[in-house]
Coordinates of C-alpha atoms and ligand atoms in Angstrom, one line a residue:
X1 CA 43.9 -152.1 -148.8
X2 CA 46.7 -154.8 -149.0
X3 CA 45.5 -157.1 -152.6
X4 CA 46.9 -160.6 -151.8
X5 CA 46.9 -164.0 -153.3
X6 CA 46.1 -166.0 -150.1
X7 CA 47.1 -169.0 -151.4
X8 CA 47.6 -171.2 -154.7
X9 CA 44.0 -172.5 -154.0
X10 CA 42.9 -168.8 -154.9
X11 CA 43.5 -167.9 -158.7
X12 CA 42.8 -164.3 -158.0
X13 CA 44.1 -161.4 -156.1
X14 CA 41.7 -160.1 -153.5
X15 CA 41.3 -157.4 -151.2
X16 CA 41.1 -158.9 -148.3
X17 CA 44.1 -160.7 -146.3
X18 CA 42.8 -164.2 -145.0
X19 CA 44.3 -164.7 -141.6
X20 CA 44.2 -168.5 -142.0
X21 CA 44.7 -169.7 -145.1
X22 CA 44.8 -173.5 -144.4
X23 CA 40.7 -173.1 -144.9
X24 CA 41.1 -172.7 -148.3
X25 CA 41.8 -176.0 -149.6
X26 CA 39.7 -177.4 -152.9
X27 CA 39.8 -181.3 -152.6
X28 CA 37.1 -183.5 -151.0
X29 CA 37.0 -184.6 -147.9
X30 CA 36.3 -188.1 -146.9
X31 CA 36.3 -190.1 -144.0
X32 CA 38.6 -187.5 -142.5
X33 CA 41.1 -187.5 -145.3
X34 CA 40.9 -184.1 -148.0
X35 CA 41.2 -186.2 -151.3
X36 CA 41.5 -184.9 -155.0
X37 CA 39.2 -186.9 -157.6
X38 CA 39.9 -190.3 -159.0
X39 CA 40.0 -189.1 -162.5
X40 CA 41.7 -186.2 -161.6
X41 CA 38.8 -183.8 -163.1
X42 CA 38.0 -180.3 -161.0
X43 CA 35.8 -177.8 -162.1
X44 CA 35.8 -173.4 -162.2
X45 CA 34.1 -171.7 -159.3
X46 CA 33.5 -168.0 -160.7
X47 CA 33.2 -164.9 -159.1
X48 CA 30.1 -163.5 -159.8
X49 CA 31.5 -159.6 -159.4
X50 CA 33.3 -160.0 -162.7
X51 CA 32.5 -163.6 -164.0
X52 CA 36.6 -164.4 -163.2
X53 CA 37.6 -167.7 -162.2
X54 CA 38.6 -167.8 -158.6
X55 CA 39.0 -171.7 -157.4
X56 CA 39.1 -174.9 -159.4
X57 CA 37.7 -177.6 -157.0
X58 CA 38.0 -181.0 -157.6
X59 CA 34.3 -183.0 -159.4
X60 CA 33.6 -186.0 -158.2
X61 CA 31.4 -189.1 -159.4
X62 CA 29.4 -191.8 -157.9
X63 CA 32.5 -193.7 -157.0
X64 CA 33.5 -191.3 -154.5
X65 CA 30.8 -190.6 -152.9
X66 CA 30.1 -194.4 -152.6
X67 CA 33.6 -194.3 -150.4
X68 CA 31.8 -191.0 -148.9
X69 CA 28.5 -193.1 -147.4
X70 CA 30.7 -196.3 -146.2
X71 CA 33.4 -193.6 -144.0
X72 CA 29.7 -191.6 -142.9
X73 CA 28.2 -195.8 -142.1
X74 CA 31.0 -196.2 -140.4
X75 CA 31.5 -193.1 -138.4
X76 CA 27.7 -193.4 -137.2
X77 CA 28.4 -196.5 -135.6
X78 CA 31.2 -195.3 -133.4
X79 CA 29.2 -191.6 -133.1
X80 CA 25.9 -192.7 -132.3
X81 CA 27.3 -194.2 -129.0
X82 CA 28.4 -191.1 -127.7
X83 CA 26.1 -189.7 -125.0
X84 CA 24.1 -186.4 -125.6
X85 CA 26.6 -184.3 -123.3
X86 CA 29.6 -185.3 -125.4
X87 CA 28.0 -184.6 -129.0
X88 CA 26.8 -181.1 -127.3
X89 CA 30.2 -180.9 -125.9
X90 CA 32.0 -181.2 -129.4
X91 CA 29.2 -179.0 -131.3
X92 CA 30.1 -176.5 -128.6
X93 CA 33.9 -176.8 -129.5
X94 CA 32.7 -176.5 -133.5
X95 CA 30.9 -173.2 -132.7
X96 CA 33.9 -171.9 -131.1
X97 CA 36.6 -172.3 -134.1
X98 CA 33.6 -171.2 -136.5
X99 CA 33.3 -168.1 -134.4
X100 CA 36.9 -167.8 -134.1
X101 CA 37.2 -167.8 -137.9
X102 CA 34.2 -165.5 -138.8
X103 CA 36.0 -163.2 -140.8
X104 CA 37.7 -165.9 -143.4
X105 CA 34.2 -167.6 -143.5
X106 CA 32.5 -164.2 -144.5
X107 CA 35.2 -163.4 -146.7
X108 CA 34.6 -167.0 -148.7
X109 CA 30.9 -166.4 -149.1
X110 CA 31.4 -163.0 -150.4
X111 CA 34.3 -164.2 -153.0
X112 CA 32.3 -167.2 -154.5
X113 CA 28.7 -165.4 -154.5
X114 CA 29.2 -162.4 -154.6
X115 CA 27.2 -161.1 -151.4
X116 CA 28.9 -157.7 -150.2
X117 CA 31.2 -158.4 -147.0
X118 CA 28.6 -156.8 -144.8
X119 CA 25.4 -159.0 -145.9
X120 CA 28.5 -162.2 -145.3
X121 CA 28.9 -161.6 -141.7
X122 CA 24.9 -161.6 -141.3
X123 CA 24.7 -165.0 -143.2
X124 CA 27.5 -166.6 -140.9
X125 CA 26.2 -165.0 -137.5
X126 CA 22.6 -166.8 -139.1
X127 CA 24.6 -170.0 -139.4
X128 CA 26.1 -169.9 -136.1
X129 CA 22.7 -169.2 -134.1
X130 CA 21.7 -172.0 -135.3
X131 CA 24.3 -174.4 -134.3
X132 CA 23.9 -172.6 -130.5
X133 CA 19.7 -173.7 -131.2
X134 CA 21.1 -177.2 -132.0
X135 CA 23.7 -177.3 -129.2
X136 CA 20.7 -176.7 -126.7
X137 CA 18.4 -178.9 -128.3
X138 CA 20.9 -182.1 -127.8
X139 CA 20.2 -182.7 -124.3
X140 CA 16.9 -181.9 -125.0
X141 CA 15.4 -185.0 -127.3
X142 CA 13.4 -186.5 -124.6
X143 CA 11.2 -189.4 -124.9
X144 CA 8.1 -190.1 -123.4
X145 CA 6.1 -192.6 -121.5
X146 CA 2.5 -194.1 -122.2
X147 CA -0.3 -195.2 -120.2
X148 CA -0.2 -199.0 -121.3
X149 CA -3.5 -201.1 -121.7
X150 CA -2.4 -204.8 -120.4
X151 CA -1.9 -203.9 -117.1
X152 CA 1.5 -205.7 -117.0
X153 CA 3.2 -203.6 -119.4
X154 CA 5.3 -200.4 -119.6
X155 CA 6.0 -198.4 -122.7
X156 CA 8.4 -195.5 -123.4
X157 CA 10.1 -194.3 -126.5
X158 CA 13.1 -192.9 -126.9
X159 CA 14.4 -190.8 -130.1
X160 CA 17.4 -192.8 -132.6
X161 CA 19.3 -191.1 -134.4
X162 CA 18.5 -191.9 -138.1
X163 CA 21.9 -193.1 -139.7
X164 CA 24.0 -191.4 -142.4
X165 CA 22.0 -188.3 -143.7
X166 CA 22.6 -186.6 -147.2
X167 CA 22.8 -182.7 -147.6
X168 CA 22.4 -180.8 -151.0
X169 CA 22.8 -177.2 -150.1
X170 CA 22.0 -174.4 -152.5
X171 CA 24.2 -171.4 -153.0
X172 CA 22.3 -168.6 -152.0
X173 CA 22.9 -168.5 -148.2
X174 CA 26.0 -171.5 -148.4
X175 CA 27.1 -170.9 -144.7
X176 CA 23.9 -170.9 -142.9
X177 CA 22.3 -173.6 -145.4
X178 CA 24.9 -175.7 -144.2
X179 CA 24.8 -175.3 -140.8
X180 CA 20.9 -175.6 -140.9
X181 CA 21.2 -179.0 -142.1
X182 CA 24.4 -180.3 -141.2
X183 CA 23.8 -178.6 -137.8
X184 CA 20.6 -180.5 -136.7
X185 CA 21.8 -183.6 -138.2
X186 CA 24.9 -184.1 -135.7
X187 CA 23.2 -182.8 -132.9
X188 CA 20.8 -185.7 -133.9
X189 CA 23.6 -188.2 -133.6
X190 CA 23.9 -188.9 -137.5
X191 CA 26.5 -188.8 -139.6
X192 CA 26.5 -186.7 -142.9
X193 CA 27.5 -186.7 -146.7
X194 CA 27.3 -182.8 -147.9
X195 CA 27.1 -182.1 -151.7
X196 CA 27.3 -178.1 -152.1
X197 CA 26.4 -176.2 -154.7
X198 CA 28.5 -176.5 -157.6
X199 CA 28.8 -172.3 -157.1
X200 CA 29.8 -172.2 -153.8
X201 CA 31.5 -175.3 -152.6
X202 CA 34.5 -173.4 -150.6
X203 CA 32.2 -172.3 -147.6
X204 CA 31.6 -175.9 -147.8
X205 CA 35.1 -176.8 -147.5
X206 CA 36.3 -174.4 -145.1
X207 CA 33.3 -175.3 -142.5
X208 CA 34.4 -178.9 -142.9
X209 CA 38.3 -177.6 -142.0
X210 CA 37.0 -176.0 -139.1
X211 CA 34.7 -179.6 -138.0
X212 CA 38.0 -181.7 -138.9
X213 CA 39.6 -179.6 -135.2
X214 CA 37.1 -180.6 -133.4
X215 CA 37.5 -184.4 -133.2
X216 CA 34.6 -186.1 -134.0
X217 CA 35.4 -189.6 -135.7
X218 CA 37.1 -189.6 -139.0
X219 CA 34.1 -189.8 -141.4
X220 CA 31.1 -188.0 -139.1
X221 CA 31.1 -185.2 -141.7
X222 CA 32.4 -186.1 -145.1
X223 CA 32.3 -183.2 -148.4
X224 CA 31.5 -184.3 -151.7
X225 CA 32.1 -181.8 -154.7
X226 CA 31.0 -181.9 -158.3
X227 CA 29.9 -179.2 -160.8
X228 CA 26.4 -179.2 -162.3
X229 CA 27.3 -182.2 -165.1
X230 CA 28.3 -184.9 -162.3
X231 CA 25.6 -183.4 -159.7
X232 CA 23.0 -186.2 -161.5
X233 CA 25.2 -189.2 -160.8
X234 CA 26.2 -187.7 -157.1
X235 CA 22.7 -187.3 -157.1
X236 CA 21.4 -190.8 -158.1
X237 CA 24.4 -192.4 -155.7
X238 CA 23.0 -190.2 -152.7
X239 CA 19.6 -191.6 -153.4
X240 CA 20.3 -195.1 -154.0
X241 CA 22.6 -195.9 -151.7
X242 CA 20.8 -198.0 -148.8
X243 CA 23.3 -196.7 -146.3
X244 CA 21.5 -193.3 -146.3
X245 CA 18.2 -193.0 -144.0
X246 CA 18.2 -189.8 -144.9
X247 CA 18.3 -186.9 -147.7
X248 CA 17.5 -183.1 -147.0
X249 CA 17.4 -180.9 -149.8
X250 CA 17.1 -177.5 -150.5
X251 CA 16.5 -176.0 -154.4
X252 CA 14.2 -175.8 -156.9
X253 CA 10.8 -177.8 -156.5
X254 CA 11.4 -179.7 -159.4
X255 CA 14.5 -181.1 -158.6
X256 CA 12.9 -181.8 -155.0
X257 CA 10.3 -183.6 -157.0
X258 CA 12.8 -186.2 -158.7
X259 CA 15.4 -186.7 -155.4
X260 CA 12.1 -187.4 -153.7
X261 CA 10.9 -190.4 -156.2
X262 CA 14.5 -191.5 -156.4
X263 CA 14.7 -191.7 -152.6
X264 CA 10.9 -192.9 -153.1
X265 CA 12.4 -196.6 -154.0
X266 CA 13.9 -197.1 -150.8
X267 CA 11.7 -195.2 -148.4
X268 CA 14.3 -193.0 -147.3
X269 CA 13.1 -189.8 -145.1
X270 CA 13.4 -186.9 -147.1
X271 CA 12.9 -183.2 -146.0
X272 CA 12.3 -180.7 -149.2
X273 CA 12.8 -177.2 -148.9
X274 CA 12.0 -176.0 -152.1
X275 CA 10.7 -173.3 -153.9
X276 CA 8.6 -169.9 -152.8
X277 CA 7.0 -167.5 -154.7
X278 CA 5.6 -166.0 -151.5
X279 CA 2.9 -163.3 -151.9
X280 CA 3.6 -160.1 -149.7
X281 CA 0.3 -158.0 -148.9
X282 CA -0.6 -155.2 -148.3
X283 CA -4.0 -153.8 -146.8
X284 CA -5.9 -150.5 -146.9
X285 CA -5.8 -150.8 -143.1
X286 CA -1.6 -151.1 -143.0
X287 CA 0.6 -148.5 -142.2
X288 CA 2.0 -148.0 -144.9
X289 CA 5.8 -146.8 -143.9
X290 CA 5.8 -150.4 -141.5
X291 CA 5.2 -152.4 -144.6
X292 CA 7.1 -150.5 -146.8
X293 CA 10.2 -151.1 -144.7
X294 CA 9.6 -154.9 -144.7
X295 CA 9.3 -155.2 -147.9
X296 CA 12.4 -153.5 -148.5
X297 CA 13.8 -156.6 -146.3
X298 CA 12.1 -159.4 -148.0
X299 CA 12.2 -158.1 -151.4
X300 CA 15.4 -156.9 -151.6
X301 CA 18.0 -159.1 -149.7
X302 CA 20.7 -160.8 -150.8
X303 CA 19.6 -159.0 -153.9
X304 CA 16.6 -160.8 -153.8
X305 CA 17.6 -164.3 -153.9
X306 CA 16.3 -166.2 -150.7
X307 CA 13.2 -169.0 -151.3
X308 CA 11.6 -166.6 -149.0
X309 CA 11.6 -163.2 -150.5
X310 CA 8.3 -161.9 -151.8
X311 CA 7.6 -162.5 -155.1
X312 CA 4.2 -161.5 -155.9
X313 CA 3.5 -157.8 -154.0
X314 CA -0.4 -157.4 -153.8
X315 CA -1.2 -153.3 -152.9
X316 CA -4.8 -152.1 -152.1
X317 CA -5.8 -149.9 -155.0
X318 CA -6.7 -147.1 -152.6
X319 CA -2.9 -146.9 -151.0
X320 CA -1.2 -147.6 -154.1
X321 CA 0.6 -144.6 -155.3
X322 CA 1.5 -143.7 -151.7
X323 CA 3.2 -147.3 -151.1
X324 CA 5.1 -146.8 -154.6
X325 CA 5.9 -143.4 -153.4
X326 CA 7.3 -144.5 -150.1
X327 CA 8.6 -147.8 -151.2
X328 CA 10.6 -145.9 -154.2
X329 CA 12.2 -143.3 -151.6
X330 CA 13.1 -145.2 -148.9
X331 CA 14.9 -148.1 -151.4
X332 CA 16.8 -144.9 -152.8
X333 CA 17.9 -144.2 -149.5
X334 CA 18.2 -147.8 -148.1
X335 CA 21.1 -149.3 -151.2
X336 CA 24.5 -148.5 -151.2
X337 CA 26.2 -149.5 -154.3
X338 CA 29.7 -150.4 -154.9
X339 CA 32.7 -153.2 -154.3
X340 CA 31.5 -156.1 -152.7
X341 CA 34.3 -155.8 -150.5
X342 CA 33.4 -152.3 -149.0
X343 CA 31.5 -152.6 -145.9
X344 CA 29.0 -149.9 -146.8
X345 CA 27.8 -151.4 -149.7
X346 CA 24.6 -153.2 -149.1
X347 CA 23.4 -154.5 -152.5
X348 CA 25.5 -157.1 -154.8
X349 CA 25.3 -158.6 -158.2
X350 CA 23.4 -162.0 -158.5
X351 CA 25.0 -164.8 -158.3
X352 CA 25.8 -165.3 -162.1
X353 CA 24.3 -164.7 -165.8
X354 CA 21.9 -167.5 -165.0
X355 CA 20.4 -165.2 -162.5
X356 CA 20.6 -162.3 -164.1
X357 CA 18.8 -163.7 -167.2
X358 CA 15.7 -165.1 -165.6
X359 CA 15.2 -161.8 -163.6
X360 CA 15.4 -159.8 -167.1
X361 CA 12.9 -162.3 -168.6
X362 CA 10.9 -161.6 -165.8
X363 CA 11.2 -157.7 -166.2
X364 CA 10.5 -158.1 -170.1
X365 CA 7.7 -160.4 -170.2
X366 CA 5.8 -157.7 -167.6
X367 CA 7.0 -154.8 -169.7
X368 CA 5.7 -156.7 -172.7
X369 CA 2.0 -157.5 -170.7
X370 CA 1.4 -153.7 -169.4
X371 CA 4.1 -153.0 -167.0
X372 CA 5.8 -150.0 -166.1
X373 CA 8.8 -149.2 -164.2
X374 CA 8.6 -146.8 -161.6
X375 CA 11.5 -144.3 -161.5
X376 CA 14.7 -146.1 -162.6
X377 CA 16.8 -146.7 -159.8
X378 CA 20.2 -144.3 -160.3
X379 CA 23.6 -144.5 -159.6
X380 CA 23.9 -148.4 -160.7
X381 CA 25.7 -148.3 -163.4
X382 CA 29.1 -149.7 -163.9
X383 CA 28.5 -152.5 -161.4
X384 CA 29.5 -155.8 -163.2
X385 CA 28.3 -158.4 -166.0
X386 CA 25.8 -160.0 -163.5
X387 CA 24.4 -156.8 -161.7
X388 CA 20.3 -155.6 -161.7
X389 CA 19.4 -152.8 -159.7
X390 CA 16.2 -153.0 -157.2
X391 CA 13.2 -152.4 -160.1
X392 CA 10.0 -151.2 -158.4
X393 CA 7.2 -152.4 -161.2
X394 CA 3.3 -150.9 -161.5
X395 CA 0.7 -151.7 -163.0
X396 CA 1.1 -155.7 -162.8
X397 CA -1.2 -158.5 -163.1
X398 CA 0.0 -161.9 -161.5
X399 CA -2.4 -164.3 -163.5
X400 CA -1.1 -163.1 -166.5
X401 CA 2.8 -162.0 -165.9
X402 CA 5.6 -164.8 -165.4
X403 CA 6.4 -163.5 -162.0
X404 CA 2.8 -164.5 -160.8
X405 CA 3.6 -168.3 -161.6
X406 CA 7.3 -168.4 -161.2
X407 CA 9.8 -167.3 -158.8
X408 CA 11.9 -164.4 -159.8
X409 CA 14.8 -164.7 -157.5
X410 CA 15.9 -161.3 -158.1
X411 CA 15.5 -157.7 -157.4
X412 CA 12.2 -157.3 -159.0
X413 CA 9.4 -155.6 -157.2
X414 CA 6.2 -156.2 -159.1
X415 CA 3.1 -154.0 -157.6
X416 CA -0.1 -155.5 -158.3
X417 CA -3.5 -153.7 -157.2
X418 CA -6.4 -155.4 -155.3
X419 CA -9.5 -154.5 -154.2
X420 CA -10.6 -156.9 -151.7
X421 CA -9.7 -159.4 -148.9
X422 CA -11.1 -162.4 -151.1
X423 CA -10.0 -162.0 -154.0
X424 CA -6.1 -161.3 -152.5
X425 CA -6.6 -164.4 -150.7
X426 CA -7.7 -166.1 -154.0
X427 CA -4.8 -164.5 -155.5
X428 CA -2.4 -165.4 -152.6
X429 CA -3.0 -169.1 -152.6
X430 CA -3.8 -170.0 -156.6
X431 CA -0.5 -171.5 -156.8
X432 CA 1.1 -174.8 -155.7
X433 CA 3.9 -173.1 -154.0
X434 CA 3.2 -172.6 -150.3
X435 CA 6.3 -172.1 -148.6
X436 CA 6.4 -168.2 -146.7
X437 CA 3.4 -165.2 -146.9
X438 CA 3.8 -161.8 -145.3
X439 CA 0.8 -159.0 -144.9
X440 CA 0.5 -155.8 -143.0
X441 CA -2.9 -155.0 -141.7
X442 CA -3.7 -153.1 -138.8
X443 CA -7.3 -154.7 -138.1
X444 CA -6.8 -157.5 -135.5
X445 CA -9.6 -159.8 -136.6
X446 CA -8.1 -159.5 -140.1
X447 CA -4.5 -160.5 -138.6
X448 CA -5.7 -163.6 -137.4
X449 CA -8.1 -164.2 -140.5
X450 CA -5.6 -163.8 -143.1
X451 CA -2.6 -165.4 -141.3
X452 CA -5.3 -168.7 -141.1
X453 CA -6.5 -168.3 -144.5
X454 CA -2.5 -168.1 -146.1
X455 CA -1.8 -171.2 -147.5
X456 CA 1.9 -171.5 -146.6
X457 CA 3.7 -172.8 -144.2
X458 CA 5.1 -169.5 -142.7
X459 CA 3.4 -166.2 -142.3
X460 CA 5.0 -163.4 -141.2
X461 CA 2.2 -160.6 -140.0
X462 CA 3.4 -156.9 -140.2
X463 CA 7.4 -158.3 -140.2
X464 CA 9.2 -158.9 -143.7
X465 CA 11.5 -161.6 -142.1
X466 CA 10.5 -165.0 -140.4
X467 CA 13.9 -166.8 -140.9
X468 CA 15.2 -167.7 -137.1
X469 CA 17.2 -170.4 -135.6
X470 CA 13.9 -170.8 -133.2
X471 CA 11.6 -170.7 -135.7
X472 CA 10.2 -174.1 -137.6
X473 CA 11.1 -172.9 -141.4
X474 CA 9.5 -174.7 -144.6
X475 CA 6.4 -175.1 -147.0
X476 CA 3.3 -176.8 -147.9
X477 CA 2.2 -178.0 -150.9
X478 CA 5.4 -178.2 -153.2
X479 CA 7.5 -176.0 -151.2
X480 CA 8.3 -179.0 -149.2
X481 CA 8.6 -181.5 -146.7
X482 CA 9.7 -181.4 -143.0
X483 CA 11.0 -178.2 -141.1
X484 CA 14.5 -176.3 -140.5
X485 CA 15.3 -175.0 -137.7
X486 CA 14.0 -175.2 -134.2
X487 CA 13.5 -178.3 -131.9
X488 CA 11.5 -179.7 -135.5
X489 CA 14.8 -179.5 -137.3
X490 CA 16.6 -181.6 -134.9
X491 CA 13.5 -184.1 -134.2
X492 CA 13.6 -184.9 -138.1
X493 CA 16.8 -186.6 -138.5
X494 CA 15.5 -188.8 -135.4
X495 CA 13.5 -191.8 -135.4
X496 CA 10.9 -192.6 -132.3
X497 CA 11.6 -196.1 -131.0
X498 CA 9.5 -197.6 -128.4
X499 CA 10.0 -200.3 -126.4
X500 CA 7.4 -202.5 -124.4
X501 CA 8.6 -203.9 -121.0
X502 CA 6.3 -206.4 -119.3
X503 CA 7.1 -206.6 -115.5
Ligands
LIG1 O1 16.7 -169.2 -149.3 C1 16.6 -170.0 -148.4 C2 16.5 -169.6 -146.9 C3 16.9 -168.3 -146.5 C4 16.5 -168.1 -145.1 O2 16.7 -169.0 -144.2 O3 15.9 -167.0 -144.8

């Protein structure tokens, strides 16, 4: 394989050829001009397979991203004009350059978070469905029309796109995150200011390349960077800026928490998707390989690290051994190990020593309470500074263990025994978190029982993934506000207007 330096943006050599290399670029981009930072200031984007630096990209502050909101204000009052067949017509044009550059895209994400080349491709095709979701939806926002009491009147309502919307995107799945958001809101008809993750901000970058050929107005979809010190003030400017109707977060609940009292003081819309913790159950009554094989899904990918992955594994204590039997084999069988680069490797190193660190908390603070690891995964050695094999864990008790209270975001598959429906349900919903569940029963008036009782705001019932472009994704309870995805994602960033005629 050919090892090439694709360009002086990328400070390492790679195995991988990019066939455009105009998408790697590491300045901002604002109000359809890619700009490097006032001060000058840029910050090291690492690759998490051997901690090397691979991009410096330039940090912003709040003065830029002031510029940022005024090009998005202004862009919004030329875009918002545009009828619903031209904004589908341009997202339709965007969907065909991203298609067109799937490869480079895949190849970004897997150099700035590690994910092995193969799991890429997944998490760009999961971007792009969406955007062909949205692109449907745009003719689609209809009003309605209502019955009016004084006889001489006549109401409709029609849906207004909200203004200038603000997207902080997490790392984890940085090509689909981004089109989720980013996505919905221009179908809306707003305009947006996109703050990446400080880890991943060249899929940011190179999407935004790819929106600049389409030729929406200068400004419609503007990319402000900054590394985890400046985030706060980019932060504070995206919430207290008046221009901006609009912020849509994804991360941890507690930094939803504070962006949602910041935004608080100017009654900006917010959607929150924040954190999980889902618990993934299993019943006497499963079958046993079926659940087995989702939870191989929703434990494992991306190496664990999705807000939607199960955290907390309940097992009926009668099927126990079997499911840690099964489970055990079929993950040996399921993970191919290896260069991220290799397409039949399946299972990469976590995003960085961050990640790595709270999962091995995780693992010690069980070990330390009465845990024991089920038959160390082999053949995983040698795999990098930020690497943690898939850890199948018995004899675990989620009131007492970290796990139960916190989300692991790792590879850690912690087996707790149950013994009946109640107390799993008791179990399932102790915590705030209330974002995704999952169970595998066999017993139809349990299905429907459970799935009603789950206190989250997605179950998935004898299937370890829900995440869909058609399907309304977020939480209850502090794993958010609002809903991804789906006709929902694309009604949030509009406002109902209605309007009284008398005749
Ligand atoms: O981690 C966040 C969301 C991942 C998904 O959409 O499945």
């Amino acid at each position: 394989m050919a090892f090439t330096s694709a360009s002086n943006v990328l400070l390492k050599n790679i195995p991988y050829q990019f066939k455009d290399v105009s998408l790697l670029d590491n300045r901002a981009y604002i109000g359809g001009k890619w700009l490097p930072a006032e001060s000058g200031a840029t910050f090291p984007v690492f690759d998490p397979e051997d901690n090397v630096v691979i991009f410096r990209v330039v940090n912003l502050t709040d003065v830029e991203v002031h510029k940022a909101i005024d090009a998005a204000q202004t862009a919004f009052l030329t875009y918002k004009e545009f009828s619903h067949r031209k904004r589908r017509q341009l997202l339709h044009q965007w969907i065909t350059v991203v298609k067109e550059n799937r490869d480079d895209l895949a190849a970004i994400c897997t150099l700035e978070l590690g994910k092995p080349i193969t799991e890429s491709y997944v998490t760009v095709d999961y971007g792009l469905s969406f955007l062909e979701w949205f692109e449907g939806e745009i003719e689609r926002l209809y009003g309605e029309t209502i019955p009016a009491a004084r006889e001489n009147n006549r109401i409709f309502t029609t849906r207004e796109p909200q203004g200038v919307v603000a997207a902080i995107t997490p790392w984890n799945s940085p090509i689909a995150m981004i089109l989720r958001k980013v996505g919905a809101a221009i179908a809306a008809g707003c305009t947006v200011v996109l703050k990446p993750a400080p880890e991943t901000p060249m899929c940011a970058i190179a999407i935004a390349k790819l929106f600049e050929r389409v030729g929406y107005p200068a400004g419609t979809l503007n990319i402000v960077t900054g590394d985890a010190a400046s985030s706060p003030s980019i932060g504070n400017e995206l919430c207290r800026n008046k221009l901006v109707r609009h912020l849509s977060f994804t991360g941890s609940t507690a930094v939803g928490k504070f962006l949602n009292g910041e935004c608080g003081k100017s009654l900006k819309k917010t959607s929150m998707e924040l954190g999980g913790n889902a618990p993934f159950i299993v019943f006497e009554d499963a079958d046993i390989q079926k659940a087995v094989d989702g939870l191989i899904s929703s434990k494992f990918r991306s190496s664990g690290q999705t807000c939607v992955c199960a955290n907390r594994v309940f097992v009926h204590r009668s099927i126990m051994s079997e499911f840690a039997e099964k489970l055990n084999a079929t993950q040996q069988k399921t993970f191919v190990y290896g260069s991220v680069w290799d397409p039949k490797v399946n299972f990469g190193p976590l995003y960085s020593s961050r990640g790595l660190e709270k999962v091995q908390k995780h693992l010690e603070d069980a070990l330390a309470n009465g845990a024991t690891v089920f038959d160390k995964t082999s053949n995983t050695e040698n795999q990098g500074p930020n690497f943690f094999p898939p850890t199948i864990l018995l004899d675990c008790n989620a009131e007492t263990m970290r796990f139960g209270s916190e989300e692991t975001f790792g590879p850690l598959a912690p087996l707790v025994p149950f013994d009946s429906e109640e107390e799993v349900l008791r179990l399932a919903n102790t915590y705030e978190s209330g974002l995704a569940s999952y169970f595998y029963t066999e017993n139809i008036s349990r299905l429907w029982r459970v799935a009603e009782a789950l206190d989250t705001g997605m179950v998935g019932v004898r299937v370890g993934l829900v995440s869909a472009c058609e399907q309304p994704f977020g939480g209850v309870k502090e794993s958010g506000i609002g809903r991804e995805g789906s006709k929902f994602g694309v009604e949030d960033y509009t406002d109902v207007k209605s309007i009284t005629v008398g005749i």
